[in-house]
């Protein structure tokens, strides 16, 4: 049925285009001078139908499920849902839906079967309604647009206005996305903070996100202090940055100042390949190669190393960040005005002295910006740590031990079926909120540094 | 004497420089050496990364098979009872024929011997007989994948020297295997199942079809949404937007969105698309929507760069002959910028193809044994399939994970190669 609605919309658009275009051509052939070319008359009709009807269809589809579900649940016999938790209500709804789609397990209660029948009936009505609304609306607009065709009608301006509107909408999507992120995170975080006080979340030193299965369970509360999680994140980030900065900076300096042109033109793209490798591949690389290597090295030296040590995850992440830092450093070094370089060389400085004493200090702001962006990326990086770092939150600074990170916790808390009413799920959103805030601050700061510095030399 | 002392007093600057020159040049060489070392480390890591995947992954591109002449015994399989029937007994009987040493009455020995069959073998046989019931009573020749331990044994990943109790196959099973190998029943062929099968709990049957289709649908949705939205936003911001606070704000917003951690987009998708709109979990459509939000900033930034590269003379010429602003932009500027826009889009899609974390949060890591037929069927995607297999305890999945990674990397290389080709072929220098 949905396909039918889209087909009707498409057909209506094409018919309206042809009709208006033909009408406009007729007027022109009748000897009158058109304000707009006939194609614009057709385009005007097409857009007039396409935009509003598409919006209606999409809204209908987005809301249909929720509306039907609410109607079904409210039409159940009185008292069936009394005293049930949100999870159980969801379960009943899921059962009704599966019965209506023909998958019946066991003998469901008669009221469920009845509800399932009503459910499929409503769905049918809804999709029929969608097709009807689409057809009527398209037809109506088609007549309206057809009536507009005249010699003086400014069809081009009309089309351009609609196109402008569409483009503005496109640019506003970015804002909507940001608003969506902030709102959804904030909404769930506030729910979380109702269950767990803010001070406990921010300053608690124990992270054990369990939910009690029975009320009388020992240690039933779970603990939601994010300190061990953020400390783990910091440990892994530091390991990554410590590896990425020297390798990235030195290779940028070499490529920028010393390497022959041919070497540079080969090395730069190869280095970029490192940036293009998906993080899930790095993660598997960490557990397949790096972690065992570090462990056997530790065994040879007699140092105990945890199986999922922070060193492996951080080290691999460092490799991932090398091209990131080196390309930012490369840009920053190239942006230093030629005069500074030439001046230093003319005074008799060697190339190395020019780089270290003149270019590097001048490029520092750009490089710092790049490093900050790398830090924010390391904090937000998910797959490497999900695969290679630990799950248990240990409060330790030792990179040889197993630590967990904010992103690991978000993923492990949300993997699988989740309902939105327990602190475990909500804790993931609270962690997401903190992650978003921290990375946003670093990003804004870094982008500002990079931009300001560029302006200074331009 | 005075001459000499005055000579050392009159040491010129040139002499001083000359004296320190060797040291300074050595410093330069050290810095250069460090630079070369840094690049070498990065390249070495890239090499190890790729090599480790190839070295473990290439084995999964071959699959060990067992070929048997199977007598489809009417006593075991009845036409009227199809698709039911004792297909595993038929298989075992065919196997025992090749293994005269195994006592057919010793049930434990028979069970150990028939462990060479993959769990899917009896279903393959069933499907074949259901399709053509006239096969009952005949002898058919069938090639089936062997189960994972035997596959490992063939690929020499299972060490015969390990003590028997630590091995996944006991001495008797290995003896049986050697007998079959000598009889020519065990062969190794190109593993087409890796592409044509969907996921499975059994490594020898697991394939990437579901993941490939899931990724395809998700990328298609992502492209259909992100491409028009991205171009629209970029054209507006670059060509039409008045320079004011609002357009500045939008710009800052887009730049920040490009740097938001991907897992946060997953949280957004989980709470808005699945929680609020009630869209189903694990479907490529939701995955595509999420990826579209992430890809859009990339496309916008690339499109704006491409539009900026079109020289103003083009615009002025078109305006000069009386075109409206939109006619200029859509008739001349955007077509000229198209190669750059497409390059940016392909690179954005390549990033989206490798993205994993947001897909995990919307449940595209479910265990699904059928390939999706539409964007609304539950599916996995290539990177999430890699994640699932990397998490699986069976040994056979290690090489499959690497093989899946090689497939993913191949796609990424292809997409980037297309982007580079487009750029070099159509890019104009003004």
PDB file of N, CA and C in Angstrom, chain A residues 176-252:
ATOM      1  N   UNK A 176      18.886  20.565  12.961  1.00  0.00           N
ATOM      2  CA  UNK A 176      17.954  19.609  13.560  1.00  0.00           C
ATOM      3  C   UNK A 176      18.691  18.406  14.129  1.00  0.00           C
ATOM      4  N   UNK A 177      19.699  17.948  13.405  1.00  0.00           N
ATOM      5  CA  UNK A 177      20.463  16.798  13.891  1.00  0.00           C
ATOM      6  C   UNK A 177      21.100  17.127  15.238  1.00  0.00           C
ATOM      7  N   UNK A 178      21.720  18.314  15.307  1.00  0.00           N
ATOM      8  CA  UNK A 178      22.345  18.700  16.574  1.00  0.00           C
ATOM      9  C   UNK A 178      21.299  18.779  17.676  1.00  0.00           C
ATOM     10  N   UNK A 179      20.176  19.437  17.342  1.00  0.00           N
ATOM     11  CA  UNK A 179      19.119  19.553  18.349  1.00  0.00           C
ATOM     12  C   UNK A 179      18.652  18.163  18.763  1.00  0.00           C
ATOM     13  N   UNK A 180      18.491  17.284  17.745  1.00  0.00           N
ATOM     14  CA  UNK A 180      18.047  15.920  18.042  1.00  0.00           C
ATOM     15  C   UNK A 180      19.002  15.225  18.986  1.00  0.00           C
ATOM     16  N   UNK A 181      20.297  15.359  18.708  1.00  0.00           N
ATOM     17  CA  UNK A 181      21.292  14.707  19.564  1.00  0.00           C
ATOM     18  C   UNK A 181      21.178  15.242  20.992  1.00  0.00           C
ATOM     19  N   UNK A 182      21.207  16.575  21.103  1.00  0.00           N
ATOM     20  CA  UNK A 182      21.183  17.174  22.442  1.00  0.00           C
ATOM     21  C   UNK A 182      19.895  16.796  23.168  1.00  0.00           C
ATOM     22  N   UNK A 183      18.752  16.918  22.448  1.00  0.00           N
ATOM     23  CA  UNK A 183      17.474  16.669  23.113  1.00  0.00           C
ATOM     24  C   UNK A 183      17.363  15.219  23.557  1.00  0.00           C
ATOM     25  N   UNK A 184      17.718  14.268  22.656  1.00  0.00           N
ATOM     26  CA  UNK A 184      17.521  12.876  23.032  1.00  0.00           C
ATOM     27  C   UNK A 184      18.450  12.506  24.187  1.00  0.00           C
ATOM     28  N   UNK A 185      19.702  12.999  24.116  1.00  0.00           N
ATOM     29  CA  UNK A 185      20.622  12.688  25.210  1.00  0.00           C
ATOM     30  C   UNK A 185      20.144  13.318  26.512  1.00  0.00           C
ATOM     31  N   UNK A 186      19.719  14.597  26.428  1.00  0.00           N
ATOM     32  CA  UNK A 186      19.318  15.302  27.643  1.00  0.00           C
ATOM     33  C   UNK A 186      18.095  14.640  28.269  1.00  0.00           C
ATOM     34  N   UNK A 187      17.140  14.276  27.413  1.00  0.00           N
ATOM     35  CA  UNK A 187      15.897  13.674  27.882  1.00  0.00           C
ATOM     36  C   UNK A 187      16.167  12.418  28.707  1.00  0.00           C
ATOM     37  N   UNK A 188      16.986  11.512  28.128  1.00  0.00           N
ATOM     38  CA  UNK A 188      17.265  10.260  28.835  1.00  0.00           C
ATOM     39  C   UNK A 188      18.167  10.508  30.048  1.00  0.00           C
ATOM     40  N   UNK A 189      19.069  11.490  29.909  1.00  0.00           N
ATOM     41  CA  UNK A 189      19.968  11.769  31.024  1.00  0.00           C
ATOM     42  C   UNK A 189      19.180  12.282  32.221  1.00  0.00           C
ATOM     43  N   UNK A 190      18.179  13.134  31.968  1.00  0.00           N
ATOM     44  CA  UNK A 190      17.374  13.653  33.077  1.00  0.00           C
ATOM     45  C   UNK A 190      16.639  12.506  33.749  1.00  0.00           C
ATOM     46  N   UNK A 191      16.120  11.577  32.951  1.00  0.00           N
ATOM     47  CA  UNK A 191      15.462  10.413  33.537  1.00  0.00           C
ATOM     48  C   UNK A 191      16.444   9.629  34.403  1.00  0.00           C
ATOM     49  N   UNK A 192      17.680   9.513  33.901  1.00  0.00           N
ATOM     50  CA  UNK A 192      18.706   8.776  34.641  1.00  0.00           C
ATOM     51  C   UNK A 192      19.007   9.466  35.965  1.00  0.00           C
ATOM     52  N   UNK A 193      19.092  10.812  35.898  1.00  0.00           N
ATOM     53  CA  UNK A 193      19.459  11.545  37.115  1.00  0.00           C
ATOM     54  C   UNK A 193      18.352  11.502  38.156  1.00  0.00           C
ATOM     55  N   UNK A 194      17.135  11.170  37.727  1.00  0.00           N
ATOM     56  CA  UNK A 194      16.087  10.982  38.725  1.00  0.00           C
ATOM     57  C   UNK A 194      16.333   9.714  39.522  1.00  0.00           C
ATOM     58  N   UNK A 195      16.956   8.722  38.873  1.00  0.00           N
ATOM     59  CA  UNK A 195      17.218   7.455  39.558  1.00  0.00           C
ATOM     60  C   UNK A 195      18.540   7.479  40.300  1.00  0.00           C
ATOM     61  N   UNK A 196      19.519   8.158  39.717  1.00  0.00           N
ATOM     62  CA  UNK A 196      20.848   8.218  40.331  1.00  0.00           C
ATOM     63  C   UNK A 196      21.214   9.685  40.501  1.00  0.00           C
ATOM     64  N   UNK A 197      21.547  10.112  41.722  1.00  0.00           N
ATOM     65  CA  UNK A 197      21.857  11.528  41.912  1.00  0.00           C
ATOM     66  C   UNK A 197      23.121  11.940  41.142  1.00  0.00           C
ATOM     67  N   UNK A 198      23.117  13.208  40.713  1.00  0.00           N
ATOM     68  CA  UNK A 198      24.208  13.725  39.879  1.00  0.00           C
ATOM     69  C   UNK A 198      25.561  13.584  40.562  1.00  0.00           C
ATOM     70  N   UNK A 199      25.595  13.863  41.873  1.00  0.00           N
ATOM     71  CA  UNK A 199      26.886  13.814  42.570  1.00  0.00           C
ATOM     72  C   UNK A 199      27.434  12.391  42.554  1.00  0.00           C
ATOM     73  N   UNK A 200      26.533  11.405  42.687  1.00  0.00           N
ATOM     74  CA  UNK A 200      27.010  10.026  42.684  1.00  0.00           C
ATOM     75  C   UNK A 200      27.571   9.678  41.317  1.00  0.00           C
ATOM     76  N   UNK A 201      26.892  10.164  40.254  1.00  0.00           N
ATOM     77  CA  UNK A 201      27.335   9.871  38.901  1.00  0.00           C
ATOM     78  C   UNK A 201      28.691  10.517  38.626  1.00  0.00           C
ATOM     79  N   UNK A 202      28.829  11.791  39.019  1.00  0.00           N
ATOM     80  CA  UNK A 202      30.048  12.518  38.670  1.00  0.00           C
ATOM     81  C   UNK A 202      31.230  12.142  39.546  1.00  0.00           C
ATOM     82  N   UNK A 203      30.979  11.843  40.828  1.00  0.00           N
ATOM     83  CA  UNK A 203      32.103  11.658  41.739  1.00  0.00           C
ATOM     84  C   UNK A 203      32.224  10.242  42.291  1.00  0.00           C
ATOM     85  N   UNK A 204      31.308   9.370  41.949  1.00  0.00           N
ATOM     86  CA  UNK A 204      31.383   7.999  42.446  1.00  0.00           C
ATOM     87  C   UNK A 204      32.578   7.279  41.846  1.00  0.00           C
ATOM     88  N   UNK A 205      33.215   6.434  42.636  1.00  0.00           N
ATOM     89  CA  UNK A 205      34.424   5.770  42.144  1.00  0.00           C
ATOM     90  C   UNK A 205      34.160   4.302  41.825  1.00  0.00           C
ATOM     91  N   UNK A 206      32.921   3.928  41.693  1.00  0.00           N
ATOM     92  CA  UNK A 206      32.650   2.531  41.389  1.00  0.00           C
ATOM     93  C   UNK A 206      31.574   2.458  40.311  1.00  0.00           C
ATOM     94  N   UNK A 207      31.852   1.692  39.281  1.00  0.00           N
ATOM     95  CA  UNK A 207      30.923   1.582  38.150  1.00  0.00           C
ATOM     96  C   UNK A 207      30.520   0.130  38.006  1.00  0.00           C
ATOM     97  N   UNK A 208      29.333  -0.211  38.504  1.00  0.00           N
ATOM     98  CA  UNK A 208      28.838  -1.584  38.368  1.00  0.00           C
ATOM     99  C   UNK A 208      27.396  -1.541  37.916  1.00  0.00           C
ATOM    100  N   UNK A 209      27.183  -1.335  36.628  1.00  0.00           N
ATOM    101  CA  UNK A 209      25.825  -1.114  36.168  1.00  0.00           C
ATOM    102  C   UNK A 209      25.002  -2.394  36.105  1.00  0.00           C
ATOM    103  N   UNK A 210      24.587  -2.890  37.268  1.00  0.00           N
ATOM    104  CA  UNK A 210      23.656  -4.024  37.239  1.00  0.00           C
ATOM    105  C   UNK A 210      22.289  -3.538  37.667  1.00  0.00           C
ATOM    106  N   UNK A 211      21.281  -4.260  37.211  1.00  0.00           N
ATOM    107  CA  UNK A 211      19.961  -3.979  37.762  1.00  0.00           C
ATOM    108  C   UNK A 211      19.506  -5.218  38.503  1.00  0.00           C
ATOM    109  N   UNK A 212      18.850  -5.020  39.619  1.00  0.00           N
ATOM    110  CA  UNK A 212      18.425  -6.178  40.406  1.00  0.00           C
ATOM    111  C   UNK A 212      17.367  -6.986  39.665  1.00  0.00           C
ATOM    112  N   UNK A 213      17.501  -8.286  39.751  1.00  0.00           N
ATOM    113  CA  UNK A 213      16.471  -9.136  39.160  1.00  0.00           C
ATOM    114  C   UNK A 213      15.374  -9.369  40.192  1.00  0.00           C
ATOM    115  N   UNK A 214      15.797  -9.586  41.460  1.00  0.00           N
ATOM    116  CA  UNK A 214      14.812  -9.666  42.551  1.00  0.00           C
ATOM    117  C   UNK A 214      15.071  -8.489  43.493  1.00  0.00           C
ATOM    118  N   UNK A 215      14.026  -8.119  44.196  1.00  0.00           N
ATOM    119  CA  UNK A 215      14.152  -6.967  45.081  1.00  0.00           C
ATOM    120  C   UNK A 215      15.073  -7.263  46.258  1.00  0.00           C
ATOM    121  N   UNK A 216      15.115  -8.531  46.708  1.00  0.00           N
ATOM    122  CA  UNK A 216      15.862  -8.844  47.926  1.00  0.00           C
ATOM    123  C   UNK A 216      17.286  -9.292  47.613  1.00  0.00           C
ATOM    124  N   UNK A 217      17.705  -9.054  46.387  1.00  0.00           N
ATOM    125  CA  UNK A 217      19.028  -9.502  45.982  1.00  0.00           C
ATOM    126  C   UNK A 217      20.114  -8.750  46.748  1.00  0.00           C
ATOM    127  N   UNK A 218      21.224  -9.444  47.039  1.00  0.00           N
ATOM    128  CA  UNK A 218      22.355  -8.773  47.677  1.00  0.00           C
ATOM    129  C   UNK A 218      23.048  -7.918  46.627  1.00  0.00           C
ATOM    130  N   UNK A 219      23.528  -6.772  47.047  1.00  0.00           N
ATOM    131  CA  UNK A 219      24.189  -5.835  46.130  1.00  0.00           C
ATOM    132  C   UNK A 219      23.288  -5.535  44.948  1.00  0.00           C
ATOM    133  N   UNK A 220      22.046  -5.246  45.265  1.00  0.00           N
ATOM    134  CA  UNK A 220      21.069  -5.138  44.196  1.00  0.00           C
ATOM    135  C   UNK A 220      21.091  -3.783  43.506  1.00  0.00           C
ATOM    136  N   UNK A 221      21.695  -2.789  44.164  1.00  0.00           N
ATOM    137  CA  UNK A 221      21.520  -1.451  43.624  1.00  0.00           C
ATOM    138  C   UNK A 221      22.369  -1.173  42.395  1.00  0.00           C
ATOM    139  N   UNK A 222      23.585  -1.715  42.362  1.00  0.00           N
ATOM    140  CA  UNK A 222      24.489  -1.332  41.289  1.00  0.00           C
ATOM    141  C   UNK A 222      25.081   0.021  41.621  1.00  0.00           C
ATOM    142  N   UNK A 223      26.168   0.360  40.959  1.00  0.00           N
ATOM    143  CA  UNK A 223      26.809   1.634  41.250  1.00  0.00           C
ATOM    144  C   UNK A 223      27.073   2.356  39.946  1.00  0.00           C
ATOM    145  N   UNK A 224      26.803   3.650  39.940  1.00  0.00           N
ATOM    146  CA  UNK A 224      26.938   4.410  38.709  1.00  0.00           C
ATOM    147  C   UNK A 224      27.860   5.612  38.889  1.00  0.00           C
ATOM    148  N   UNK A 225      29.078   5.370  39.351  1.00  0.00           N
ATOM    149  CA  UNK A 225      30.034   6.468  39.448  1.00  0.00           C
ATOM    150  C   UNK A 225      30.954   6.408  38.230  1.00  0.00           C
ATOM    151  N   UNK A 226      31.050   7.489  37.481  1.00  0.00           N
ATOM    152  CA  UNK A 226      31.722   7.376  36.190  1.00  0.00           C
ATOM    153  C   UNK A 226      33.228   7.605  36.269  1.00  0.00           C
ATOM    154  N   UNK A 227      33.765   7.885  37.477  1.00  0.00           N
ATOM    155  CA  UNK A 227      35.205   8.172  37.586  1.00  0.00           C
ATOM    156  C   UNK A 227      36.059   7.043  36.991  1.00  0.00           C
ATOM    157  N   UNK A 228      35.840   5.756  37.375  1.00  0.00           N
ATOM    158  CA  UNK A 228      36.709   4.725  36.794  1.00  0.00           C
ATOM    159  C   UNK A 228      36.588   4.640  35.276  1.00  0.00           C
ATOM    160  N   UNK A 229      35.394   4.927  34.765  1.00  0.00           N
ATOM    161  CA  UNK A 229      35.199   4.835  33.317  1.00  0.00           C
ATOM    162  C   UNK A 229      35.973   5.938  32.608  1.00  0.00           C
ATOM    163  N   UNK A 230      35.864   7.169  33.131  1.00  0.00           N
ATOM    164  CA  UNK A 230      36.547   8.276  32.462  1.00  0.00           C
ATOM    165  C   UNK A 230      38.057   8.148  32.646  1.00  0.00           C
ATOM    166  N   UNK A 231      38.482   7.620  33.809  1.00  0.00           N
ATOM    167  CA  UNK A 231      39.922   7.426  33.997  1.00  0.00           C
ATOM    168  C   UNK A 231      40.447   6.409  32.985  1.00  0.00           C
ATOM    169  N   UNK A 232      39.685   5.343  32.777  1.00  0.00           N
ATOM    170  CA  UNK A 232      40.087   4.361  31.760  1.00  0.00           C
ATOM    171  C   UNK A 232      40.194   5.001  30.392  1.00  0.00           C
ATOM    172  N   UNK A 233      39.205   5.842  30.059  1.00  0.00           N
ATOM    173  CA  UNK A 233      39.235   6.539  28.774  1.00  0.00           C
ATOM    174  C   UNK A 233      40.490   7.382  28.662  1.00  0.00           C
ATOM    175  N   UNK A 234      40.802   8.090  29.759  1.00  0.00           N
ATOM    176  CA  UNK A 234      41.975   8.970  29.719  1.00  0.00           C
ATOM    177  C   UNK A 234      43.247   8.154  29.545  1.00  0.00           C
ATOM    178  N   UNK A 235      43.338   7.013  30.258  1.00  0.00           N
ATOM    179  CA  UNK A 235      44.542   6.179  30.145  1.00  0.00           C
ATOM    180  C   UNK A 235      44.750   5.761  28.697  1.00  0.00           C
ATOM    181  N   UNK A 236      43.687   5.260  28.076  1.00  0.00           N
ATOM    182  CA  UNK A 236      43.818   4.778  26.694  1.00  0.00           C
ATOM    183  C   UNK A 236      44.124   5.938  25.753  1.00  0.00           C
ATOM    184  N   UNK A 237      43.477   7.082  25.987  1.00  0.00           N
ATOM    185  CA  UNK A 237      43.740   8.241  25.134  1.00  0.00           C
ATOM    186  C   UNK A 237      45.196   8.674  25.250  1.00  0.00           C
ATOM    187  N   UNK A 238      45.719   8.677  26.488  1.00  0.00           N
ATOM    188  CA  UNK A 238      47.114   9.102  26.660  1.00  0.00           C
ATOM    189  C   UNK A 238      48.044   8.147  25.934  1.00  0.00           C
ATOM    190  N   UNK A 239      47.800   6.835  26.079  1.00  0.00           N
ATOM    191  CA  UNK A 239      48.646   5.866  25.373  1.00  0.00           C
ATOM    192  C   UNK A 239      48.611   6.158  23.873  1.00  0.00           C
ATOM    193  N   UNK A 240      47.400   6.379  23.346  1.00  0.00           N
ATOM    194  CA  UNK A 240      47.259   6.604  21.907  1.00  0.00           C
ATOM    195  C   UNK A 240      48.000   7.864  21.478  1.00  0.00           C
ATOM    196  N   UNK A 241      47.817   8.933  22.248  1.00  0.00           N
ATOM    197  CA  UNK A 241      48.415  10.211  21.848  1.00  0.00           C
ATOM    198  C   UNK A 241      49.934  10.144  21.957  1.00  0.00           C
ATOM    199  N   UNK A 242      50.414   9.465  23.015  1.00  0.00           N
ATOM    200  CA  UNK A 242      51.867   9.365  23.188  1.00  0.00           C
ATOM    201  C   UNK A 242      52.489   8.636  22.006  1.00  0.00           C
ATOM    202  N   UNK A 243      51.777   7.705  21.447  1.00  0.00           N
ATOM    203  CA  UNK A 243      52.315   7.005  20.276  1.00  0.00           C
ATOM    204  C   UNK A 243      52.122   7.834  19.015  1.00  0.00           C
ATOM    205  N   UNK A 244      50.962   8.476  18.899  1.00  0.00           N
ATOM    206  CA  UNK A 244      50.637   9.145  17.633  1.00  0.00           C
ATOM    207  C   UNK A 244      51.421  10.436  17.445  1.00  0.00           C
ATOM    208  N   UNK A 245      51.643  11.208  18.529  1.00  0.00           N
ATOM    209  CA  UNK A 245      52.274  12.521  18.336  1.00  0.00           C
ATOM    210  C   UNK A 245      53.685  12.410  17.767  1.00  0.00           C
ATOM    211  N   UNK A 246      54.604  11.661  18.393  1.00  0.00           N
ATOM    212  CA  UNK A 246      55.950  11.656  17.802  1.00  0.00           C
ATOM    213  C   UNK A 246      55.972  11.102  16.379  1.00  0.00           C
ATOM    214  N   UNK A 247      55.273  10.000  16.158  1.00  0.00           N
ATOM    215  CA  UNK A 247      55.313   9.412  14.815  1.00  0.00           C
ATOM    216  C   UNK A 247      54.684  10.373  13.807  1.00  0.00           C
ATOM    217  N   UNK A 248      53.537  10.930  14.184  1.00  0.00           N
ATOM    218  CA  UNK A 248      52.847  11.823  13.256  1.00  0.00           C
ATOM    219  C   UNK A 248      53.640  13.086  12.972  1.00  0.00           C
ATOM    220  N   UNK A 249      54.159  13.714  14.038  1.00  0.00           N
ATOM    221  CA  UNK A 249      54.884  14.969  13.857  1.00  0.00           C
ATOM    222  C   UNK A 249      56.164  14.751  13.073  1.00  0.00           C
ATOM    223  N   UNK A 250      56.943  13.719  13.471  1.00  0.00           N
ATOM    224  CA  UNK A 250      58.226  13.500  12.799  1.00  0.00           C
ATOM    225  C   UNK A 250      58.019  13.169  11.330  1.00  0.00           C
ATOM    226  N   UNK A 251      56.974  12.371  11.035  1.00  0.00           N
ATOM    227  CA  UNK A 251      56.800  12.045   9.624  1.00  0.00           C
ATOM    228  C   UNK A 251      56.338  13.281   8.861  1.00  0.00           C
ATOM    229  N   UNK A 252      55.510  14.141   9.505  1.00  0.00           N
ATOM    230  CA  UNK A 252      55.102  15.367   8.821  1.00  0.00           C
ATOM    231  C   UNK A 252      56.308  16.254   8.552  1.00  0.00           C
TER     232      UNK A 252
END
